[in-house]
XYZ file of C-alpha atoms in Angstrom:
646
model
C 55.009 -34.347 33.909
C 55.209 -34.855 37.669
C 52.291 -33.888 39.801
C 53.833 -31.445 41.764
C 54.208 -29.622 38.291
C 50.754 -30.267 36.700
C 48.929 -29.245 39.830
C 50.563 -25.885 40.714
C 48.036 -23.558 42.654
C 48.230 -20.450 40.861
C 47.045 -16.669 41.679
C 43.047 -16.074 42.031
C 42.209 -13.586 39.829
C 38.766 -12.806 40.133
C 38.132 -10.213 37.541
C 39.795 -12.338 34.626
C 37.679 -15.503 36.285
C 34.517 -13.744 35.633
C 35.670 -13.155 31.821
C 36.409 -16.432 31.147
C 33.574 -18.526 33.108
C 30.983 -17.829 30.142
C 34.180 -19.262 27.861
C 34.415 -22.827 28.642
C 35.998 -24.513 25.604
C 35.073 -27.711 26.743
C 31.469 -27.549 28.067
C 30.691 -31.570 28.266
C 33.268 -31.324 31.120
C 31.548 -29.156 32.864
C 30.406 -31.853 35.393
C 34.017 -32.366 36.621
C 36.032 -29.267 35.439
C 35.157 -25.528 35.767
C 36.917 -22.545 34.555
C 38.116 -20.455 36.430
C 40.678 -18.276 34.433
C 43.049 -18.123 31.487
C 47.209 -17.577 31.382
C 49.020 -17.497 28.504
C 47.520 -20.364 26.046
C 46.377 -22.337 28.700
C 43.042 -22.696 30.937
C 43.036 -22.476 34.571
C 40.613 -25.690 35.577
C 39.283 -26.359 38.790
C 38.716 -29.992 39.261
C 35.092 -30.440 41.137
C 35.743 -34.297 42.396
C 38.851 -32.571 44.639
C 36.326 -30.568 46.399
C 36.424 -29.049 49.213
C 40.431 -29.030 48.308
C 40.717 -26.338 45.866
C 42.540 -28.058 43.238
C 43.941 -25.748 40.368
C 45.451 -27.095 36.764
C 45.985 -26.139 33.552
C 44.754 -27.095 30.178
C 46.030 -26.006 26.800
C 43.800 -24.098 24.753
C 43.209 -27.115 22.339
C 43.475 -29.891 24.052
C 42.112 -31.460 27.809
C 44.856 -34.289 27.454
C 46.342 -32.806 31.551
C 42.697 -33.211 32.882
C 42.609 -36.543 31.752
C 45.959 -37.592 33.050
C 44.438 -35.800 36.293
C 41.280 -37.998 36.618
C 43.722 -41.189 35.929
C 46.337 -40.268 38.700
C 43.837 -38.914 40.893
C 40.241 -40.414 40.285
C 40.622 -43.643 38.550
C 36.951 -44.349 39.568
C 36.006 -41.415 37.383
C 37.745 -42.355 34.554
C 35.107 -44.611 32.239
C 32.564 -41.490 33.359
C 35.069 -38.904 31.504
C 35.597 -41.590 28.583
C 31.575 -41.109 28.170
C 31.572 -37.518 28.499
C 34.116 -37.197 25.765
C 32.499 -39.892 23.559
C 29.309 -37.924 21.886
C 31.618 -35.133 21.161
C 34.438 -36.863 19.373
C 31.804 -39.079 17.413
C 29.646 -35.671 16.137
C 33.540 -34.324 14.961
C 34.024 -37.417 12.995
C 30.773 -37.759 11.517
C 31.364 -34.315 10.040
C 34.804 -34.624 9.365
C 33.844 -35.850 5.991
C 31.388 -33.068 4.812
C 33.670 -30.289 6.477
C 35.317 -29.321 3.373
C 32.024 -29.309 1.587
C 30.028 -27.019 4.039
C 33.416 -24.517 3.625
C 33.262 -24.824 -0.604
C 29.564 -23.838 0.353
C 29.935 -21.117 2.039
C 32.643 -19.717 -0.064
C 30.163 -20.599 -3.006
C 27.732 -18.333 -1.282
C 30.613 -15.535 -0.568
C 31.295 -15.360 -4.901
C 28.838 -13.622 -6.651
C 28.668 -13.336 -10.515
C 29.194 -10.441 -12.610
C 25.593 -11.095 -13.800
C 24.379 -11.147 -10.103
C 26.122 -8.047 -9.018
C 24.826 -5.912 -12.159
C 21.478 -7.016 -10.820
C 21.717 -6.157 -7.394
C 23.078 -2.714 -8.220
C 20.403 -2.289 -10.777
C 17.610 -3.465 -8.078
C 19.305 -0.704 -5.715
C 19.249 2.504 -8.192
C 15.580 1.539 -8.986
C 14.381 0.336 -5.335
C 15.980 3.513 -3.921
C 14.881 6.028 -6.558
C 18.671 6.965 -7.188
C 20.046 9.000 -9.979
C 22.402 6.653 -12.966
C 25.558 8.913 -11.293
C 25.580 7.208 -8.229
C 27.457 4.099 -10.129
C 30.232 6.677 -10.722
C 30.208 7.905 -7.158
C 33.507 6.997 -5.168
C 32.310 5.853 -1.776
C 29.781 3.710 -4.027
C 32.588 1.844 -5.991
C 34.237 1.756 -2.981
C 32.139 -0.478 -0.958
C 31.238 -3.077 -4.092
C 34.786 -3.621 -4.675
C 35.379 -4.413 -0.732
C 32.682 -7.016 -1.030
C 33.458 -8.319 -4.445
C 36.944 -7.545 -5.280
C 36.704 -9.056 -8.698
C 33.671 -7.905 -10.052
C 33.574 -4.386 -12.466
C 30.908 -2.070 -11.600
C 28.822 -0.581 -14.428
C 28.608 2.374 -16.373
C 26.241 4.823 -15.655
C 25.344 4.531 -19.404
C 24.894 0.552 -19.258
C 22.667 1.363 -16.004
C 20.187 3.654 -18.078
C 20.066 1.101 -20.839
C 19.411 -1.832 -18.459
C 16.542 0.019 -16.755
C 15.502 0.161 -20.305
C 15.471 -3.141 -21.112
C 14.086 -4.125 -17.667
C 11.039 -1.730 -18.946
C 9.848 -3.365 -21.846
C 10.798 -6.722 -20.005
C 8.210 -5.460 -17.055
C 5.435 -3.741 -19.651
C 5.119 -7.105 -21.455
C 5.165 -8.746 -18.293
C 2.119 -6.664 -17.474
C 0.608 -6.947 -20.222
C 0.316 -10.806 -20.223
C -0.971 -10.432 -16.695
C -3.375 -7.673 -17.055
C -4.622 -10.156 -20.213
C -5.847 -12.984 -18.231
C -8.464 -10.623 -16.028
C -11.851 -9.899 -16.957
C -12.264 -6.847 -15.066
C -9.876 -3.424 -14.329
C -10.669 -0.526 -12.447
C -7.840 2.557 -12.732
C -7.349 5.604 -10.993
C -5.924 8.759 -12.492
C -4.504 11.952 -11.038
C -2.212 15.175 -12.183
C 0.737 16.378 -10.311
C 3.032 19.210 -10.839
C 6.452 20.296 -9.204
C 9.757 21.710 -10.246
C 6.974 23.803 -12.992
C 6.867 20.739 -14.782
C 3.180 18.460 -15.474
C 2.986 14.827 -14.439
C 0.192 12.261 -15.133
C -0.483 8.745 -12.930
C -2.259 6.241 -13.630
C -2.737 2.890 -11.381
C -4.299 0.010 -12.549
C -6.657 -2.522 -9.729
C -8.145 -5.960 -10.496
C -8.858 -8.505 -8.029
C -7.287 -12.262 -8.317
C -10.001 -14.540 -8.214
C -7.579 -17.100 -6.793
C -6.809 -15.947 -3.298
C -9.857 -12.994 -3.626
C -6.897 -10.423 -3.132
C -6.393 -7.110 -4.838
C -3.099 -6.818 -7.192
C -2.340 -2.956 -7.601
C 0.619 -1.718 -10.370
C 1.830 1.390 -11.651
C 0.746 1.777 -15.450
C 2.564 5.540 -15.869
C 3.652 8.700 -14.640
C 4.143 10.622 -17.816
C 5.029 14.491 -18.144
C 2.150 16.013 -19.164
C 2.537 19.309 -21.688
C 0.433 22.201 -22.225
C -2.657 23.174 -20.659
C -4.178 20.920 -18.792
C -7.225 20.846 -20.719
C -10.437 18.273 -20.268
C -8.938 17.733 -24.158
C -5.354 16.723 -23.144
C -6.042 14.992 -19.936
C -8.935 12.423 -22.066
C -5.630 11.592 -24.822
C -3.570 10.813 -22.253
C -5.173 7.919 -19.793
C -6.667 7.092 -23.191
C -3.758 6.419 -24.731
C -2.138 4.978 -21.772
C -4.738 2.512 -21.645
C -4.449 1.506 -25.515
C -0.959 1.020 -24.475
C -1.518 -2.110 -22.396
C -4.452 -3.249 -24.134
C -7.202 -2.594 -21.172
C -9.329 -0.229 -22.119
C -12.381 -2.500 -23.095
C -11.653 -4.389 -19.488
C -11.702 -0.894 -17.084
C -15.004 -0.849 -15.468
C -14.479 2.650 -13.997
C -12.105 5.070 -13.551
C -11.273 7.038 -10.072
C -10.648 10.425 -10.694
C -10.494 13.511 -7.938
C -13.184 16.600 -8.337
C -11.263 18.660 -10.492
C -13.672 20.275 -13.489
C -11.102 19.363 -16.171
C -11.441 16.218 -15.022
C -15.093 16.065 -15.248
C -15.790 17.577 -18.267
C -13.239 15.009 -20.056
C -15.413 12.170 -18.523
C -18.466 13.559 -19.328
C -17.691 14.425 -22.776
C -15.463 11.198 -23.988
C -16.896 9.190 -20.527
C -18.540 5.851 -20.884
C -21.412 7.399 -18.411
C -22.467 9.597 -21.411
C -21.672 7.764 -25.102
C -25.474 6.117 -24.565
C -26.513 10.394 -24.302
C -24.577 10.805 -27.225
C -25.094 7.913 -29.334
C -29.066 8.555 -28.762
C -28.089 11.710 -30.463
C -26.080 10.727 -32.978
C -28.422 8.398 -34.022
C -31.288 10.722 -33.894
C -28.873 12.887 -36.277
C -28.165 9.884 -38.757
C -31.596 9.636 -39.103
C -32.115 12.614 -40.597
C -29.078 12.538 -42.352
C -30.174 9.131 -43.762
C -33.628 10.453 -45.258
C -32.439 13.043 -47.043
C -28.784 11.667 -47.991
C -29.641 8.161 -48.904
C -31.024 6.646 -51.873
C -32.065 3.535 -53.166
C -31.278 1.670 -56.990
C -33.680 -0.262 -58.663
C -32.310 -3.319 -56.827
C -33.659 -1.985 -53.708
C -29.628 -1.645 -52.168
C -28.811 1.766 -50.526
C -26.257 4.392 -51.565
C -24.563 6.816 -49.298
C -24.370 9.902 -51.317
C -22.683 11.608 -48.558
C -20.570 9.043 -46.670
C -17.969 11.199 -46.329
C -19.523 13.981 -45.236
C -20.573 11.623 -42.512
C -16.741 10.169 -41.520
C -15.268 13.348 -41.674
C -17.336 15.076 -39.268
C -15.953 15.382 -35.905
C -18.573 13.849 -33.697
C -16.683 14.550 -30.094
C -16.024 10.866 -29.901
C -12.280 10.359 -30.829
C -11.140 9.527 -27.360
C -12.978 6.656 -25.358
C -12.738 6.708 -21.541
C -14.466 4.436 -19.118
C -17.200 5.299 -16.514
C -16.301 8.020 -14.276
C -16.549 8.309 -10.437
C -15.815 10.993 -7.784
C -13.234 10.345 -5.718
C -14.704 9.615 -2.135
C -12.334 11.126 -0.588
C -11.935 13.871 -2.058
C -15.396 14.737 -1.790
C -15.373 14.254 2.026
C -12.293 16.595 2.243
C -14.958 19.331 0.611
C -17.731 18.454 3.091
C -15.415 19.103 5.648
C -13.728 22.184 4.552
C -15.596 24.203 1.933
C -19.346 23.061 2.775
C -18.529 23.485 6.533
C -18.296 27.272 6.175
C -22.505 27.186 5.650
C -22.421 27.173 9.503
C -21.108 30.613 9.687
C -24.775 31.104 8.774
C -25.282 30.835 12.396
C -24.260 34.089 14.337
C -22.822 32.404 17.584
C -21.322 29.795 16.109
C -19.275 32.023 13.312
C -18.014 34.385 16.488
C -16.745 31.188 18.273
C -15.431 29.553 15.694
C -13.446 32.719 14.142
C -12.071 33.442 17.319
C -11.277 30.098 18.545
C -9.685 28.850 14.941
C -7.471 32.808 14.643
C -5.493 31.667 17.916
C -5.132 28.067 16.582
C -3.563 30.361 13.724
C -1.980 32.177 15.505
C 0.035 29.239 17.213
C 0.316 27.495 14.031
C 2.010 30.613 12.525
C 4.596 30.921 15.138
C 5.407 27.327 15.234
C 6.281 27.245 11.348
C 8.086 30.402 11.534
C 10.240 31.091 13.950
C 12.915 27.571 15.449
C 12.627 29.491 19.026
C 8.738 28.902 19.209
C 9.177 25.326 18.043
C 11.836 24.881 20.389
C 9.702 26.258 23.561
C 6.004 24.364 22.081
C 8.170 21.085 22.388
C 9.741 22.015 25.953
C 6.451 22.966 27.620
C 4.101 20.953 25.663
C 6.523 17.511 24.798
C 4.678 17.496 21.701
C 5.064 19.869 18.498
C 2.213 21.401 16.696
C 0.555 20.308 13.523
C 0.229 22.743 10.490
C -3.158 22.387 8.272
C -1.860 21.746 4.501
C -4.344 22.624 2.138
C -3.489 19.861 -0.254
C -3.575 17.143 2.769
C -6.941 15.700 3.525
C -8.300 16.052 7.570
C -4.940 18.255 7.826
C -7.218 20.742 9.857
C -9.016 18.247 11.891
C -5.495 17.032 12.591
C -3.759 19.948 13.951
C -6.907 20.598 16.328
C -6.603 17.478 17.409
C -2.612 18.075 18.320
C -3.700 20.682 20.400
C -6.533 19.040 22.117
C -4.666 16.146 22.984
C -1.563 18.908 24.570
C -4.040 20.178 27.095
C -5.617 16.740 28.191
C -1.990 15.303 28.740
C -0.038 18.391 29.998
C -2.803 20.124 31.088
C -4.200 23.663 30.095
C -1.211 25.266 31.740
C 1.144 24.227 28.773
C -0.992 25.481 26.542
C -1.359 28.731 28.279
C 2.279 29.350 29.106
C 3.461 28.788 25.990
C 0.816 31.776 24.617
C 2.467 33.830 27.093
C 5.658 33.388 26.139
C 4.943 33.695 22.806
C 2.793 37.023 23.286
C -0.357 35.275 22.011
C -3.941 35.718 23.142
C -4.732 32.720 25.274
C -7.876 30.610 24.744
C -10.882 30.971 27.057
C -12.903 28.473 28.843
C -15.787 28.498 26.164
C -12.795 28.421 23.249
C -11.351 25.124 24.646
C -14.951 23.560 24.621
C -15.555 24.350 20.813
C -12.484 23.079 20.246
C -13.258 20.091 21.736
C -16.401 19.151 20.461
C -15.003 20.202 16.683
C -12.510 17.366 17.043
C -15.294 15.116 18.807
C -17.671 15.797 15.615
C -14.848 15.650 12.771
C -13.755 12.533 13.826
C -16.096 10.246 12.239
C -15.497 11.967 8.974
C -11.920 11.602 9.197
C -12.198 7.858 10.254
C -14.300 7.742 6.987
C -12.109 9.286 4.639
C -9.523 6.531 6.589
C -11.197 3.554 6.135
C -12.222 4.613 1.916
C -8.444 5.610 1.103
C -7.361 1.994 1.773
C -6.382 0.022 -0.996
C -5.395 -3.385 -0.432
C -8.847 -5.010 0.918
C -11.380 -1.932 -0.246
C -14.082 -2.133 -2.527
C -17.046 0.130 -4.442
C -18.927 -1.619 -2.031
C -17.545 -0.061 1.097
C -18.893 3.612 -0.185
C -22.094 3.500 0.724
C -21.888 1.286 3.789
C -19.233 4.153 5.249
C -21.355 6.960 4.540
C -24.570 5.832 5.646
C -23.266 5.278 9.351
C -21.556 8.656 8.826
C -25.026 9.985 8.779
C -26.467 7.675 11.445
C -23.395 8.540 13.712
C -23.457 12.978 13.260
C -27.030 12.632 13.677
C -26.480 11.281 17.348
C -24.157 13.494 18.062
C -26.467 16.397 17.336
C -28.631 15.719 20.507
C -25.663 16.468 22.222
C -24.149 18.727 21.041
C -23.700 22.455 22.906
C -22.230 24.788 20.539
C -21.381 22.886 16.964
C -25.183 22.116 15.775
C -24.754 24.144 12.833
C -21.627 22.301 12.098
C -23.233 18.798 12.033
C -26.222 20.581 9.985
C -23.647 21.871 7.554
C -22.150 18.379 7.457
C -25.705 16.787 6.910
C -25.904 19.213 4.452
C -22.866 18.746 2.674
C -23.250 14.745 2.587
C -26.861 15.143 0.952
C -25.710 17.632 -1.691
C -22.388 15.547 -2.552
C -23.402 11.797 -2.376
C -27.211 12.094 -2.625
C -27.183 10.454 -5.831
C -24.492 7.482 -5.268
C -26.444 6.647 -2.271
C -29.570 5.943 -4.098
C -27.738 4.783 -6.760
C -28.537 0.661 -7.467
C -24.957 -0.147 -8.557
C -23.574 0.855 -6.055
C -26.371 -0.352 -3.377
C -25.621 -3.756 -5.336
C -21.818 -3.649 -4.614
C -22.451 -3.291 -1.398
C -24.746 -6.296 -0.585
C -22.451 -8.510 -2.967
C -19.559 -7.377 -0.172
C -19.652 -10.730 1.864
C -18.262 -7.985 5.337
C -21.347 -5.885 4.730
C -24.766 -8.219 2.656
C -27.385 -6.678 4.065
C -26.331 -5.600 7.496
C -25.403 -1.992 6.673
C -28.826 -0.130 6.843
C -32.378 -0.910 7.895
C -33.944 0.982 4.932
C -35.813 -2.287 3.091
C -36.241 0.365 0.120
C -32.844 0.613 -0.267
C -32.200 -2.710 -0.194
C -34.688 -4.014 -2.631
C -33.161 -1.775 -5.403
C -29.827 -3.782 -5.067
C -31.371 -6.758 -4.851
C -33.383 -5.561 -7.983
C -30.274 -4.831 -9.543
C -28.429 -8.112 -8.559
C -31.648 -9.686 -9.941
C -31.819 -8.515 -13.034
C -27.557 -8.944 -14.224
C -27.556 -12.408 -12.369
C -29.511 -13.466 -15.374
C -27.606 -12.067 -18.456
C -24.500 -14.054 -17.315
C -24.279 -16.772 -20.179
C -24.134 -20.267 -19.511
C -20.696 -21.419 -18.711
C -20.673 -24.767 -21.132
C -17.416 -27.463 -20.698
C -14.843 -27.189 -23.853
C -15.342 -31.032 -23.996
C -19.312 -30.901 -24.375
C -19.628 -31.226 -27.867
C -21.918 -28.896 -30.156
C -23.860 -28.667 -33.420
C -22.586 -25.439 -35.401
C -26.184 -24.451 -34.450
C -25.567 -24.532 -31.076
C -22.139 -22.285 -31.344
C -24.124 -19.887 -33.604
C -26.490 -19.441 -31.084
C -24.146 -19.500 -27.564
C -23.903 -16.050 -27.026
C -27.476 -15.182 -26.813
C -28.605 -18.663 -24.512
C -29.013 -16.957 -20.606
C -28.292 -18.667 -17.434
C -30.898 -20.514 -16.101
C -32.398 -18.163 -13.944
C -33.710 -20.054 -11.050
C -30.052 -21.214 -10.735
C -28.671 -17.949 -10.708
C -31.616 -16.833 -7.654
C -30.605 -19.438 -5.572
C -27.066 -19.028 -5.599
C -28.079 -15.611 -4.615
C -30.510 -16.724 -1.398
C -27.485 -19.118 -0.841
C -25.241 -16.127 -0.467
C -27.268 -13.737 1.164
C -27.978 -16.960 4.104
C -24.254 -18.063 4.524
C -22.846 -17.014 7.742
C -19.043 -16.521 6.395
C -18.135 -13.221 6.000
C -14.544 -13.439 3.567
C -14.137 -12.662 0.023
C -13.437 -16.511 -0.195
C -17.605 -17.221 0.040
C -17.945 -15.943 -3.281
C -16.029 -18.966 -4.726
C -18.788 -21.106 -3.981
C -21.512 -18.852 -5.940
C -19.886 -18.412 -9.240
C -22.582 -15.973 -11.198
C -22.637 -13.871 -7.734
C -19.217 -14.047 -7.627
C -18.590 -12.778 -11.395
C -20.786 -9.769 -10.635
C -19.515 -9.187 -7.419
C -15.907 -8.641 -9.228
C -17.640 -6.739 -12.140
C -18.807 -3.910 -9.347
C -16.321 -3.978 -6.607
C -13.507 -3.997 -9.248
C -13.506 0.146 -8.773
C -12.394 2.034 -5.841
C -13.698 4.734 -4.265
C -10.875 6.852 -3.924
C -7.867 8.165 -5.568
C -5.363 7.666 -3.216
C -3.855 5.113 -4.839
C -2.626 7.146 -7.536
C -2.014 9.829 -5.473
C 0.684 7.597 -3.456
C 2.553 7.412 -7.089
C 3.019 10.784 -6.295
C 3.974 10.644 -2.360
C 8.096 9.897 -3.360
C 7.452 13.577 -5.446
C 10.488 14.807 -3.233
C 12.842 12.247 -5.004
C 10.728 11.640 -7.979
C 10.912 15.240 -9.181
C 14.661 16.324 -8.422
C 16.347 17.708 -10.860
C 18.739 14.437 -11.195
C 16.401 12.220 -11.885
C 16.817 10.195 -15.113
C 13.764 7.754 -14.662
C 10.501 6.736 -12.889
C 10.820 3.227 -12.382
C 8.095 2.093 -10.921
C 5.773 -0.318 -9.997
C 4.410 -2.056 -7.999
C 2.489 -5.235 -7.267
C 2.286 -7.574 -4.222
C 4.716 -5.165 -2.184
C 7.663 -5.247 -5.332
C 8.822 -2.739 -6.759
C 10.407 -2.735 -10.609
C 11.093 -0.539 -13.563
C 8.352 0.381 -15.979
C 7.955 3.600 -17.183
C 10.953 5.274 -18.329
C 10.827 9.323 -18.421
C 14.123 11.355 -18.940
C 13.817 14.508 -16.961
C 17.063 16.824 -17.279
């Protein structure tokens, strides 16, 4: 091709320059070449050695074979420079050349799924998602599998509620096995009802000694029939936990305040069988002097044995140690043992008449769309509604409002009471206000930091109430209006955890908490009956002996009354107590303070956990629903406990 031909100047176009600058098939040339447009299947070049001539060629799409020719004809000197340009490019193509059919076979590999695969992934989807079986038959469903897998056959809504099934008892002996290998289990139990049917949770919490982490599943959420008596609610976590083989490993049991609750723990409770049994035995006794005999030989008959096994001693269910839910017992400080300050004359006027116009706005803003619509246009924020079944819900929704008139000012506040028709708050109203939220919010930061789950312990109880204390009795010297607030709050923390905060247990969880040891209070009394505690266990931990040591039958006879040696066990204690790290992973190194330390932070203090089981209740309950799949452990989710609800 003549030059005259190759080098034709052709019409700027800057608009379709600008599109195709960014496109430069051939960026290695970029040195002596730049784009600066695209006709047809060819590329408008500009050659950058012709400079400050404007020099304009073109290039096929797929090949530079004209701006070669151009740099021979017109800048020989250039050539063995565009030979080494071209050079790394061509030899990456043919070192690849080879594996390119590979890499495609691989990522057409990748593109084929399996039957097997696809009934998995759909499976994983109804369970992950909480879907009803009838989604498999849904059109738009079967639809989008067979655009990504054209070959594959979608399942039967049937063969989904048998594989969810199979992928129960696959996951419950899966459990099982795990839940076998730990030493110590703490669960938490809690009733739900919706759609007037009954439903019972239970969670199940052990830490793994291996990375000092807490592993947290689902054991059930049964339908619970009948009354919900203290009866009916023992048989079922009882049974649940004969189901899975834990019962003898569940230290305590989490529970909220509810008196059927109570009464089923402190009939068939762990807390009172040593009551009982001190009973019973004072019973068999008597029963044994005037029932028993002996023969001649001096052996003992039991005339009336069974008298004795048929009578119903209370005992037929066994549940672990109860406690109180923490949380749930802050949520009554705060809202039932609160009201004691309406003692105070002032205070109840303020408060009633400050907390009716809260009301009042509240009211109006879950009522009517127009009030919500004009709360959000003056105020940019809407208003929270207290939920009596929602803990710091009221402390919440105070805050909302609070927060409105620092950021927008008063005046949003106000003009939305006027357009509403509501009586505005006054001066002295807007300063109770303020100092409620001010005083509530340590006690809703507590009941924040105790509903965890993944990193909190029995031993975080008593080192978040005692600052609780510390912290409402500083704001008392200055407070203005709420003193008998923070007195009722005083009060209410006395009557409800008095007893767990003298309790030595618990006082021992907290000290074998490597975050808190001893740091938590000043009170040396207090401290000393941990340590006591601590003490006094270290030293019934048996001596850990190595399978390969050998032993006279003597010797095994004897092994599980030998002790620890009990110096060891106090200095692995004062080496604890001295050692600046603060993790869970300390505890490795001290293995007798370690074993406790599991033993009695094992528990939690609250029942949120179980009450989470509950927080998908929207999807859980609906009237479609043909299972509760779920559990959950280390952020997974899969099937375990199969309920049909029609």
């Amino acid at each position: 091709m003549e030059e005259s031909e190759q080098d034709s100047v052709i019409e700027d176009d800057t608009a379709d320059t600008e599109r195709q600058e960014t496109r430069n098939p051939w960026p290695y040339l970029k040195e002596l070449f730049a784009v600066v447009g695209y006709k047809n299947d060819s590329w408008r070049m500009q050659c950058i050695l012709c400079l400050p001539k404007k020099h304009e060629l073109l290039a096929f799409k797929n090949s530079p074979s004209n701006l070669k020719k151009h740099i021979q004809r017109k800048h020989a000197n250039h050539l063995e420079r565009y030979k080494n340009l071209t050079a790394a490019p061509l030899k990456r193509k043919s070192s690849t050349s080879d594996e390119g059919s590979s890499k495609q076979l691989k990522l057409w590999d990748v593109k084929r799924v399996s039957q097997k695969s696809v009934d998995e992934f759909i499976l994983n989807f109804v369970i992950q998602g909480l879907h009803p079986g009838s989604i498999v038959e849904q059109q738009g469903f079967k639809a989008m599998i067979n655009r990504l897998q054209p070959d594959v056959t979608i399942i039967s809504r049937g063969t989904m509620i048998n594989s969810v099934e199979k992928a129960t008892v696959e996951m419950k002996e899966n459990l099982k096995a795990a839940m076998n290998e730990v030493e110590f289990i703490a669960t938490t139990t809690d009733c739900w009802t919706a759609h007037r049917r009954s439903f019972l949770g239970v969670t199940a919490h052990w830490i793994e000694t291996e990375i000092m982490t807490r592993c947290s599943v689902a054991l059930a959420c049964k339908q619970l029939r009948g009354s919900h008596t203290f009866d009916s609610l023992a048989r079922a976590p009882n049974d649940i936990h004969t189901e899975f083989n834990i019962r003898d490993k569940i230290v305590r049991t989490t529970t909220d305040n509810g008196s059927n609750f109570i009464k089923a723990f402190r009939v068939y409770g762990e807390g009172e069988e040593n009551n009982n049994q001190e009973r019973q035995s004072e019973s068999d006794a008597s029963e044994n002097s005037e029932g028993e005999e002996r023969d001649q030989e001096g052996n003992i008959n039991f005339i009336e044995a069974t008298t004795l096994l048929n009578e119903d001693d209370g005992l037929e269910y066994k549940l672990p140690r109860h406690h109180r839910c923490a949380c749930h017992l802050l949520n009554l400080v705060s809202t039932v043992d609160v009201s004691d300050a309406n003692a105070n004359a002032t205070y109840k006027r303020l408060s009633r008449s400050a907390f009716s116009k809260c009301w009042g706005l509240w009211n109006k803003s879950g009522r009517s769309t127009a009030a919500a619509e004009i709360i959000e246009e003056k105020c940019k924020l809407q208003l929270l509604r207290p939920n009596d079944t929602r803990w710091n819900s009221m402390h919440l929704a105070v805050e909302r409002i609070i927060r409105i008139m620092r950021e927008q000012g008063e005046g949003a506040i106000t003009a939305v009471c006027t357009t509403l028709q509501l009586p505005m708050f006054s001066p002295a109203e807007t300063a109770f206000l303020s100092e409620y939220v001010k005083i509530m919010c340590p006690v809703a930061k507590a009941i924040y930091v105790l509903q965890g789950e993944t990193n909190v312990q029995m031993g975080w109880l008593i080192p978040t109430i005692t600052p609780l204390k510390t912290t409402l009795q500083h704001l008392r010297l200055s407070s203005k209006c709420c003193v008998p607030l923070i007195d009722a709050l005083q009060s209410g923390l006395q009557k409800r955890f008095g007893e767990m905060l003298k309790d030595p247990e618990l006082i021992a969880a907290s000290i074998l908490v490597p975050k808190f040891r001893r740091c938590w209070t000043t009170d040396e009394g207090l401290l000393q009956l941990g340590l006591d505690y601590i003490k006094s266990h270290l030293k019934e931990l048996p001596v850990t002996v190595s399978d390969s040591t050998p032993s006279s039958e003597e010797e095994d006879f004897f092994s599980p009354i030998k002790q620890g040696n009990l110096q060891e066990n106090t200095e692995q204690l004062e080496s604890y107590l001295a050692c600046p790290n603060d993790t869970m992973e300390v505890l490795k190194s001290f293995p007798a303070v370690l074993n406790l330390s599991l033993q009695l932070n094992t528990p939690l203090p609250a029942s949120a956990a179980c009450e989470r089981l509950f927080s998908t209740a929207g999807l859980i309950f609906r009237p479609k629903r043909f299972a509760f799949p779920l559990i959950y452990r280390d952020g997974s989710i899969f099937p375990l406990y199969s309920l049909v609800i029609l």
